[in-house]
Coordinates of C-alpha atoms and ligand atoms in Angstrom, one line a residue:
X563 CA 226.9 10.6 57.7
X564 CA 224.1 13.0 58.9
X565 CA 221.8 11.8 56.3
X566 CA 222.1 8.2 57.9
X567 CA 221.2 9.4 61.1
X568 CA 218.1 11.4 60.7
X569 CA 214.8 9.6 60.8
X570 CA 213.6 9.2 57.0
X571 CA 209.8 9.7 56.3
X572 CA 208.6 6.3 55.3
X573 CA 207.0 6.3 51.5
X574 CA 203.4 4.8 50.9
X575 CA 202.0 5.8 47.7
X576 CA 199.5 8.8 47.8
X577 CA 197.2 9.9 45.0
X578 CA 197.7 13.6 46.0
X579 CA 194.1 14.4 46.1
X580 CA 192.7 17.7 46.8
X581 CA 190.8 16.6 49.6
X582 CA 189.3 20.2 50.5
X583 CA 188.0 20.3 47.1
X584 CA 186.6 16.7 47.0
X585 CA 185.2 17.4 50.5
X586 CA 183.1 20.8 49.5
X587 CA 182.2 19.4 46.3
X588 CA 180.5 16.2 48.0
X589 CA 178.6 18.4 50.8
X590 CA 175.3 17.7 49.6
X591 CA 175.6 14.3 49.0
X592 CA 176.7 13.5 52.6
X593 CA 174.8 12.2 55.7
X594 CA 175.2 14.5 58.6
X595 CA 177.3 12.7 61.2
X596 CA 177.9 13.7 64.6
X597 CA 179.8 12.3 67.8
X598 CA 178.5 12.1 71.6
X599 CA 179.7 11.5 74.9
X600 CA 177.1 10.5 77.8
X601 CA 177.5 12.3 81.2
X602 CA 176.0 12.2 84.2
X603 CA 175.5 10.9 87.8
X604 CA 176.4 7.4 88.6
X605 CA 173.1 4.7 88.2
X606 CA 171.3 7.4 86.3
X607 CA 171.0 4.9 83.5
X608 CA 174.0 6.2 81.4
X609 CA 174.7 2.7 79.9
X610 CA 171.2 1.3 79.9
X611 CA 170.2 4.1 77.6
X612 CA 173.4 3.6 75.4
X613 CA 172.6 0.1 75.3
X614 CA 169.0 1.0 74.3
X615 CA 170.3 3.4 71.5
X616 CA 172.2 0.5 70.1
X617 CA 169.5 -1.7 70.1
X618 CA 166.9 -0.1 69.0
X619 CA 169.0 1.5 65.9
X620 CA 170.0 -2.2 65.0
X621 CA 173.7 -1.7 65.8
X622 CA 173.2 -4.8 68.2
X623 CA 170.9 -7.4 67.8
X624 CA 168.5 -8.7 70.1
X625 CA 169.8 -12.2 70.7
X626 CA 173.0 -10.4 71.9
X627 CA 170.7 -8.0 74.6
X628 CA 169.0 -12.0 75.1
X629 CA 172.6 -13.5 75.9
X630 CA 173.4 -10.5 78.4
X631 CA 169.8 -10.6 80.0
X632 CA 170.5 -14.5 80.6
X633 CA 173.8 -13.8 81.9
X634 CA 172.7 -10.9 83.9
X635 CA 169.5 -13.1 85.4
X636 CA 172.0 -15.8 86.5
X637 CA 173.8 -13.0 88.3
X638 CA 170.7 -11.4 89.8
X639 CA 171.3 -8.4 87.7
X640 CA 168.8 -8.9 85.1
X641 CA 167.9 -5.1 84.7
X642 CA 171.7 -4.6 83.5
X643 CA 171.2 -6.6 80.3
X644 CA 171.3 -3.6 78.3
X645 CA 174.2 -1.7 79.9
X646 CA 176.2 -4.8 79.2
X647 CA 176.3 -4.3 75.8
X648 CA 178.9 -1.0 76.8
X649 CA 181.2 -3.3 78.9
X650 CA 181.9 -5.7 76.2
X651 CA 182.1 -2.8 73.5
X652 CA 182.5 -4.1 69.8
X653 CA 186.0 -2.5 70.1
X654 CA 187.5 -4.5 72.4
X655 CA 185.5 -7.8 71.2
X656 CA 186.8 -7.4 67.6
X657 CA 190.1 -5.9 68.5
X658 CA 191.2 -7.9 71.2
X659 CA 192.1 -4.3 72.8
X660 CA 191.3 -2.6 75.5
X661 CA 190.5 1.5 74.7
X662 CA 190.1 4.3 77.1
X663 CA 187.3 6.0 74.9
X664 CA 185.4 2.9 73.2
X665 CA 183.3 4.1 70.2
X666 CA 180.2 2.7 69.4
X667 CA 178.6 3.5 66.0
X668 CA 175.2 3.6 64.7
X669 CA 173.2 5.2 62.1
X670 CA 169.2 6.5 62.2
X671 CA 167.1 6.9 59.0
X672 CA 169.1 10.8 58.3
X673 CA 172.4 10.9 60.4
X674 CA 175.3 8.8 61.6
X675 CA 176.4 8.6 65.1
X676 CA 179.5 7.8 67.2
X677 CA 178.7 7.3 71.0
X678 CA 182.1 8.0 73.1
X679 CA 182.0 6.2 76.3
X680 CA 184.3 6.9 78.7
X681 CA 184.0 3.7 81.0
X682 CA 183.2 4.9 84.7
X683 CA 185.8 3.4 86.7
X684 CA 188.4 5.3 88.8
X685 CA 189.9 7.6 86.0
X686 CA 186.2 8.6 85.0
X687 CA 186.7 12.6 84.8
X688 CA 190.4 12.5 82.7
X689 CA 188.6 10.2 80.5
X690 CA 185.5 12.2 80.6
X691 CA 187.4 15.6 79.9
X692 CA 189.0 13.8 76.8
X693 CA 185.6 12.3 75.4
X694 CA 183.9 15.5 75.5
X695 CA 186.6 17.3 74.0
X696 CA 186.2 15.4 70.8
X697 CA 182.5 15.1 70.9
X698 CA 180.0 17.4 68.9
X699 CA 177.1 16.9 71.3
X700 CA 176.8 15.6 74.9
X701 CA 173.6 13.6 76.3
X702 CA 173.1 14.6 80.0
X703 CA 171.4 11.6 81.5
X704 CA 169.5 12.6 84.5
X705 CA 167.3 10.4 86.6
X706 CA 163.8 12.3 86.7
X707 CA 163.1 10.6 90.3
X708 CA 166.5 12.0 91.7
X709 CA 166.4 15.5 91.2
X710 CA 168.2 16.5 94.4
X711 CA 171.3 14.0 94.8
X712 CA 171.6 14.2 91.1
X713 CA 172.0 17.7 90.5
X714 CA 174.5 17.8 93.4
X715 CA 176.7 15.1 92.5
X716 CA 178.5 14.2 89.5
X717 CA 175.8 15.9 87.3
X718 CA 177.5 19.2 88.0
X719 CA 180.7 18.4 87.6
X720 CA 180.2 17.0 84.3
X721 CA 178.3 19.6 83.2
X722 CA 180.9 22.1 84.1
X723 CA 183.9 19.9 82.5
X724 CA 181.5 19.3 79.1
X725 CA 181.3 23.3 79.0
X726 CA 185.0 23.9 80.2
X727 CA 186.0 21.7 77.4
X728 CA 183.8 23.8 74.7
X729 CA 180.9 21.4 74.2
X730 CA 178.0 23.8 73.0
X731 CA 175.1 21.5 72.7
X732 CA 173.2 19.0 75.0
X733 CA 170.3 17.0 74.9
X734 CA 169.3 16.1 78.2
X735 CA 167.4 12.8 79.0
X736 CA 164.9 13.1 81.8
X737 CA 165.1 9.3 82.2
X738 CA 163.5 6.5 84.3
X739 CA 160.3 8.3 83.1
X740 CA 158.6 4.8 83.6
X741 CA 159.4 4.5 87.1
X742 CA 157.8 8.0 88.5
X743 CA 155.0 8.3 90.6
X744 CA 152.6 8.4 88.6
X745 CA 154.2 7.0 85.8
X746 CA 155.2 9.9 83.0
X747 CA 154.1 12.3 85.3
X748 CA 154.2 15.8 83.2
X749 CA 154.6 17.9 85.9
X750 CA 157.7 15.9 87.6
X751 CA 159.2 16.3 83.9
X752 CA 158.6 19.9 83.8
X753 CA 160.3 20.3 87.3
X754 CA 163.2 18.8 86.4
X755 CA 163.5 20.3 83.3
X756 CA 163.4 23.7 84.8
X757 CA 166.0 22.6 87.4
X758 CA 168.5 21.2 84.8
X759 CA 168.0 24.2 82.2
X760 CA 168.9 26.6 85.3
X761 CA 172.1 24.6 85.8
X762 CA 173.1 24.5 82.2
X763 CA 172.2 28.0 81.6
X764 CA 174.7 29.6 84.5
X765 CA 176.9 26.9 83.5
X766 CA 176.9 28.7 80.2
X767 CA 175.2 27.0 77.7
X768 CA 172.8 28.8 75.1
X769 CA 168.9 28.1 75.5
X770 CA 169.0 27.3 72.1
X771 CA 171.6 24.5 72.4
X772 CA 169.8 22.8 75.0
X773 CA 167.1 20.0 74.4
X774 CA 165.0 18.1 77.0
X775 CA 163.6 14.8 76.5
X776 CA 161.3 12.6 78.6
X777 CA 162.2 8.8 78.0
X778 CA 163.0 5.4 79.2
X779 CA 165.9 4.1 78.7
X780 CA 165.1 0.8 80.2
X781 CA 161.8 0.1 78.2
X782 CA 162.8 2.3 75.3
X783 CA 159.7 4.5 75.4
X784 CA 160.7 7.7 73.7
X785 CA 164.4 6.9 72.7
X786 CA 163.6 5.9 69.2
X787 CA 160.0 6.0 69.1
X788 CA 157.5 8.0 71.3
X789 CA 155.4 5.7 74.0
X790 CA 152.6 3.9 72.8
X791 CA 149.5 6.1 73.2
X792 CA 148.0 6.0 76.1
X793 CA 146.3 8.6 78.6
X794 CA 149.5 8.5 80.6
X795 CA 152.0 9.5 77.7
X796 CA 149.6 11.9 75.4
X797 CA 151.4 14.5 76.2
X798 CA 154.8 13.2 75.2
X799 CA 153.8 11.8 71.4
X800 CA 151.8 15.2 71.4
X801 CA 154.8 17.8 72.4
X802 CA 158.0 16.6 72.5
X803 CA 160.6 15.3 70.5
X804 CA 162.4 11.6 70.8
X805 CA 165.9 11.5 72.3
X806 CA 166.9 10.1 68.4
X807 CA 165.1 12.8 66.8
X808 CA 166.6 15.6 69.1
X809 CA 170.3 14.1 68.3
X810 CA 169.4 14.1 64.5
X811 CA 168.6 17.7 64.9
X812 CA 171.7 18.6 66.2
X813 CA 173.5 16.2 63.7
X814 CA 172.2 18.6 60.9
X815 CA 174.2 21.6 62.4
X816 CA 177.2 20.1 62.7
X817 CA 179.5 21.2 60.0
X818 CA 183.1 21.9 59.2
X819 CA 184.2 25.4 58.1
X820 CA 186.4 25.3 55.1
X821 CA 188.8 27.4 57.3
X822 CA 189.2 24.3 59.4
X823 CA 190.2 22.4 56.5
X824 CA 192.6 24.6 55.3
X825 CA 194.8 24.5 58.2
X826 CA 197.6 22.2 58.9
X827 CA 196.3 18.7 59.8
X828 CA 196.2 18.4 63.6
X829 CA 195.0 15.4 65.7
X830 CA 195.2 14.9 69.5
X831 CA 196.0 10.9 69.9
X832 CA 193.1 9.6 72.1
X833 CA 194.2 5.8 71.8
X834 CA 196.8 4.1 70.8
X835 CA 196.4 0.2 69.7
X836 CA 197.5 -2.8 67.5
X837 CA 194.5 -3.1 65.2
X838 CA 195.7 -5.9 63.5
X839 CA 199.1 -8.0 62.3
X840 CA 198.7 -5.8 59.3
X841 CA 198.7 -2.5 61.0
X842 CA 200.9 -2.8 63.8
X843 CA 200.5 0.9 65.2
X844 CA 197.4 2.5 64.8
X845 CA 195.8 5.8 66.8
X846 CA 192.7 7.1 67.0
X847 CA 191.4 10.9 67.6
X848 CA 189.2 13.9 66.4
X849 CA 190.9 15.4 63.7
X850 CA 190.9 19.4 65.1
X851 CA 192.4 20.9 61.6
X852 CA 193.3 19.8 58.0
X853 CA 192.7 17.3 56.1
X854 CA 194.6 13.8 56.1
X855 CA 194.9 10.9 53.1
X856 CA 196.6 7.6 52.5
X857 CA 200.1 8.1 51.7
X858 CA 200.4 11.5 53.8
X859 CA 203.7 12.2 55.7
X860 CA 202.9 12.8 59.3
X861 CA 205.2 14.0 62.3
X862 CA 204.2 13.0 65.9
X863 CA 204.9 15.9 68.4
X864 CA 206.6 16.6 71.0
X865 CA 208.8 13.6 70.2
X866 CA 209.0 14.5 66.4
X867 CA 208.8 11.0 65.1
X868 CA 208.0 10.5 61.3
X869 CA 205.6 8.5 59.6
X870 CA 203.4 7.8 57.1
X871 CA 199.4 7.0 57.1
X872 CA 199.0 3.3 55.7
X873 CA 195.2 3.2 55.8
X874 CA 192.5 5.5 57.4
X875 CA 188.9 4.1 58.8
X876 CA 185.9 6.4 59.7
X877 CA 183.2 4.6 61.9
X878 CA 185.5 1.2 61.4
X879 CA 185.0 1.4 57.9
X880 CA 188.4 2.0 55.2
X881 CA 188.0 5.4 53.4
X882 CA 191.2 7.3 51.6
X883 CA 190.8 10.6 53.3
X884 CA 189.2 12.5 56.1
X885 CA 188.8 16.2 57.4
X886 CA 188.8 18.0 60.3
X887 CA 185.4 17.1 62.8
X888 CA 185.6 13.6 61.8
X889 CA 186.6 10.9 64.3
X890 CA 189.5 8.5 62.8
X891 CA 191.4 5.7 63.3
X892 CA 195.0 6.0 61.3
X893 CA 197.0 2.8 60.6
X894 CA 200.5 4.4 60.8
X895 CA 203.8 2.9 59.1
X896 CA 207.4 3.9 60.1
X897 CA 211.1 2.7 59.2
X898 CA 211.4 2.1 63.0
X899 CA 207.8 1.0 64.5
X900 CA 209.4 0.0 67.4
X901 CA 210.6 3.6 68.0
X902 CA 207.6 4.9 67.2
X903 CA 205.8 2.9 69.6
X904 CA 208.2 3.8 72.4
X905 CA 207.8 7.3 71.6
X906 CA 204.1 8.0 71.0
X907 CA 202.0 8.8 74.0
X908 CA 197.9 9.5 74.3
X909 CA 197.8 13.4 74.2
X910 CA 200.2 13.6 71.6
X911 CA 199.7 15.9 68.7
X912 CA 199.5 14.0 65.2
X913 CA 200.5 16.8 62.5
X914 CA 201.5 17.4 58.6
X915 CA 205.0 16.9 58.3
X916 CA 204.8 20.2 56.5
X917 CA 204.0 22.0 59.4
X918 CA 204.1 20.5 62.7
X919 CA 203.0 22.4 65.8
X920 CA 205.6 23.9 68.2
X921 CA 205.8 22.6 71.8
X922 CA 206.4 24.8 74.9
X923 CA 206.9 24.1 78.6
X924 CA 205.2 27.0 79.9
X925 CA 202.1 29.2 78.9
X926 CA 199.8 31.6 80.0
X927 CA 196.1 30.8 80.7
X928 CA 193.1 33.2 81.3
X929 CA 190.7 31.2 83.3
X930 CA 187.8 30.7 85.4
X931 CA 188.4 29.6 88.9
X932 CA 185.9 26.8 90.6
X933 CA 188.2 26.6 93.7
X934 CA 190.7 29.1 95.3
X935 CA 193.5 29.0 93.6
X936 CA 197.3 29.5 94.7
X937 CA 200.5 29.0 92.8
X938 CA 201.4 25.3 93.7
X939 CA 201.5 21.9 92.1
X940 CA 198.6 21.0 89.4
X941 CA 197.2 18.8 86.7
X942 CA 197.3 20.3 83.5
X943 CA 194.3 18.5 81.0
X944 CA 194.1 19.8 77.5
X945 CA 191.5 17.2 75.8
X946 CA 193.2 13.9 76.4
X947 CA 196.6 15.1 77.3
X948 CA 197.4 14.9 81.2
X949 CA 200.4 16.7 82.4
X950 CA 201.8 17.4 86.0
X951 CA 202.4 21.1 86.4
X952 CA 202.5 24.3 88.5
X953 CA 200.6 27.4 88.6
X954 CA 204.1 29.0 88.8
X955 CA 202.2 33.1 88.8
X956 CA 198.9 34.6 89.4
X957 CA 199.4 37.3 86.8
X958 CA 196.3 39.0 87.1
X959 CA 192.8 39.3 87.9
X960 CA 190.8 40.2 84.9
X961 CA 186.9 40.8 84.5
X962 CA 184.9 38.9 81.7
X963 CA 186.0 41.0 78.5
X964 CA 189.8 40.4 79.7
X965 CA 190.3 43.8 81.3
X966 CA 192.7 43.9 84.4
X967 CA 191.2 44.0 87.9
X968 CA 194.1 43.9 90.1
X969 CA 197.5 43.0 89.3
X970 CA 199.6 40.4 91.0
X971 CA 196.6 39.2 93.3
X972 CA 197.9 36.8 96.2
X973 CA 195.2 34.3 95.6
X974 CA 192.4 33.9 92.9
X975 CA 188.9 33.3 94.6
X976 CA 186.4 30.7 93.5
X977 CA 184.3 32.4 90.8
X978 CA 187.3 35.0 89.8
X979 CA 188.8 35.3 86.2
X980 CA 192.5 35.2 86.2
X981 CA 195.7 35.3 83.7
X982 CA 197.9 32.6 85.4
X983 CA 201.2 31.1 84.3
X984 CA 201.5 27.3 84.0
X985 CA 204.4 25.8 83.7
X986 CA 204.7 21.7 82.7
X987 CA 206.8 19.2 83.2
X988 CA 207.4 17.7 79.7
X989 CA 207.1 19.5 76.7
X990 CA 203.5 20.7 75.7
X991 CA 202.2 20.5 72.0
X992 CA 200.2 23.4 72.7
X993 CA 198.6 26.1 70.6
X994 CA 196.8 29.6 71.7
X995 CA 192.9 29.1 72.5
X996 CA 193.5 25.4 73.7
X997 CA 191.0 24.7 76.1
X998 CA 192.7 24.0 79.3
X999 CA 191.3 22.3 82.7
X1000 CA 193.4 22.7 85.6
X1001 CA 192.8 20.1 88.5
X1002 CA 194.3 19.1 92.1
X1003 CA 193.6 16.2 94.2
X1004 CA 190.7 15.1 92.2
X1005 CA 189.4 18.4 92.2
X1006 CA 188.6 20.6 89.4
X1007 CA 190.5 24.3 90.3
X1008 CA 189.4 26.1 86.9
X1009 CA 189.3 25.9 83.2
X1010 CA 189.9 28.5 80.8
X1011 CA 192.0 28.8 77.7
X1012 CA 195.6 29.1 76.8
X1013 CA 196.0 32.9 76.0
X1014 CA 199.9 33.3 75.8
X1015 CA 202.6 30.3 75.0
X1016 CA 205.8 30.4 76.2
X1017 CA 209.4 30.2 74.3
X1018 CA 208.4 27.6 71.5
X1019 CA 210.5 25.1 70.0
X1020 CA 210.2 22.7 67.6
X1021 CA 211.6 18.8 68.2
X1022 CA 211.8 16.6 71.0
X1023 CA 212.1 17.6 74.6
Ligands
GDP2545 P1 174.7 4.2 85.0 O1 175.7 4.1 86.3 O2 174.2 5.9 84.6 O3 175.5 3.7 83.6 O4 173.4 3.5 84.9 P2 173.2 2.0 85.0 O5 172.4 1.8 83.2 O6 173.6 1.3 84.9 O7 171.7 1.9 85.3 C1 171.7 1.7 87.0 C2 170.0 1.1 87.3 O8 169.5 1.7 86.8 C3 170.3 -0.2 86.6 O9 169.0 -1.1 87.7 C4 169.2 -0.1 85.7 O10 168.0 -1.3 85.0 C5 168.3 1.2 86.3 N1 167.8 1.9 84.8 C6 167.9 2.5 83.7 N2 167.1 3.1 83.0 C7 166.2 3.0 83.7 C8 164.7 3.3 83.3 O11 164.7 4.0 82.2 N3 164.0 3.1 84.2 C9 164.0 2.5 85.2 N4 163.0 2.1 86.0 N5 165.3 1.9 85.7 C10 166.2 2.2 84.7

């Protein structure tokens, strides 16, 4: 019978909590929490700084660092001891799984943080797009002594991509101040700050959402605590924030709107893994809308696979529910786990079964082009989703307000805005307003938002 053939929603006992109500009522007692992604040119000190943050906040132990230092010294790379903390991440060690976007948690006196680490191997840019689209804050690491090559290289691309995926707040770590000549040169800090601020504001970051902090990730000065007072560093102690206090300031202003809590559950899947024998299939991601609780029936799109929430972790601790804005790991159960495993992919949308997202195979995006854009094959990035597709027609050039400037252009020159129709090679669980980045041959061609959806349908492609 059809009842036997159609998949059934597996049952997990639910408490049927009114999560929105509980969350709103407990707002005053909650510590601020924020996730950040670390971006910047290779060798400017990103890994070292992250290792430093984890060490100085007690998230990793000095004895672990000492062990890394011993190994690193034996290999003639003593200065990389802190950076190694990131390579052998807690996630990978404890779970024995490899994830593309590792999460490292640490807490300060006033807030809880998650570092989203997209390791810098060959697929760095797609992973960075994924990481940045889950983050509340970007930490841009700039080697103060490499001003020119830094701002010309990956720094520029990362800043552009961070803004393209909707990141608004940025802390600039003006790093390696210990290595400046003279060390902790205030003029150098000022000129680097000016240069970086210019890049950021030109890219569309609001001045109020940019904080610049002089620091040294290597020896820890002005990361968690100001440098020991001396003639050289007095200006730092007197005038500026530490990296941590800058992050805390931003964390205090990340709050979830009740509107997004009341929407249907949406979570883009960023990683899929086996957490343990108890949890054969687990997924992680950031809840972009709604709430989720244990026992809740969910549907994964575009495959329409059904599953239920067996357990939820936030910052590696079990919880009964989670809400929009939080990064979570959801442990799933399904009638046919193998089928679920086969059909669920990174970039899929996990939705409430009462209202799963619809899928499309073409959409219109209003975008800003960074490179000349013609009809042709492209790679479409929406958060962690990465799909081959085509720009099928250039509909019109538009001005900043969206007004038509010219219909059916033959080319969209760099720096212009346009409405472009994009067709993707498989069903896309997308929505109006989603951020899109279009790339080809390893270069970013343009970015914008979905401004119109093609024919929608519910169900597998
Ligand atoms: P990443 O490629 O951006 O992750 O950079 P790493 O963290 O691997 O650091 C690259 C090199 O810069 C290593 O040799 C580090 O020891 C060195 N480095 C990192 N931070 C600092 C710093 O604050 N001061 C100095 N002098 N060197 C640093």
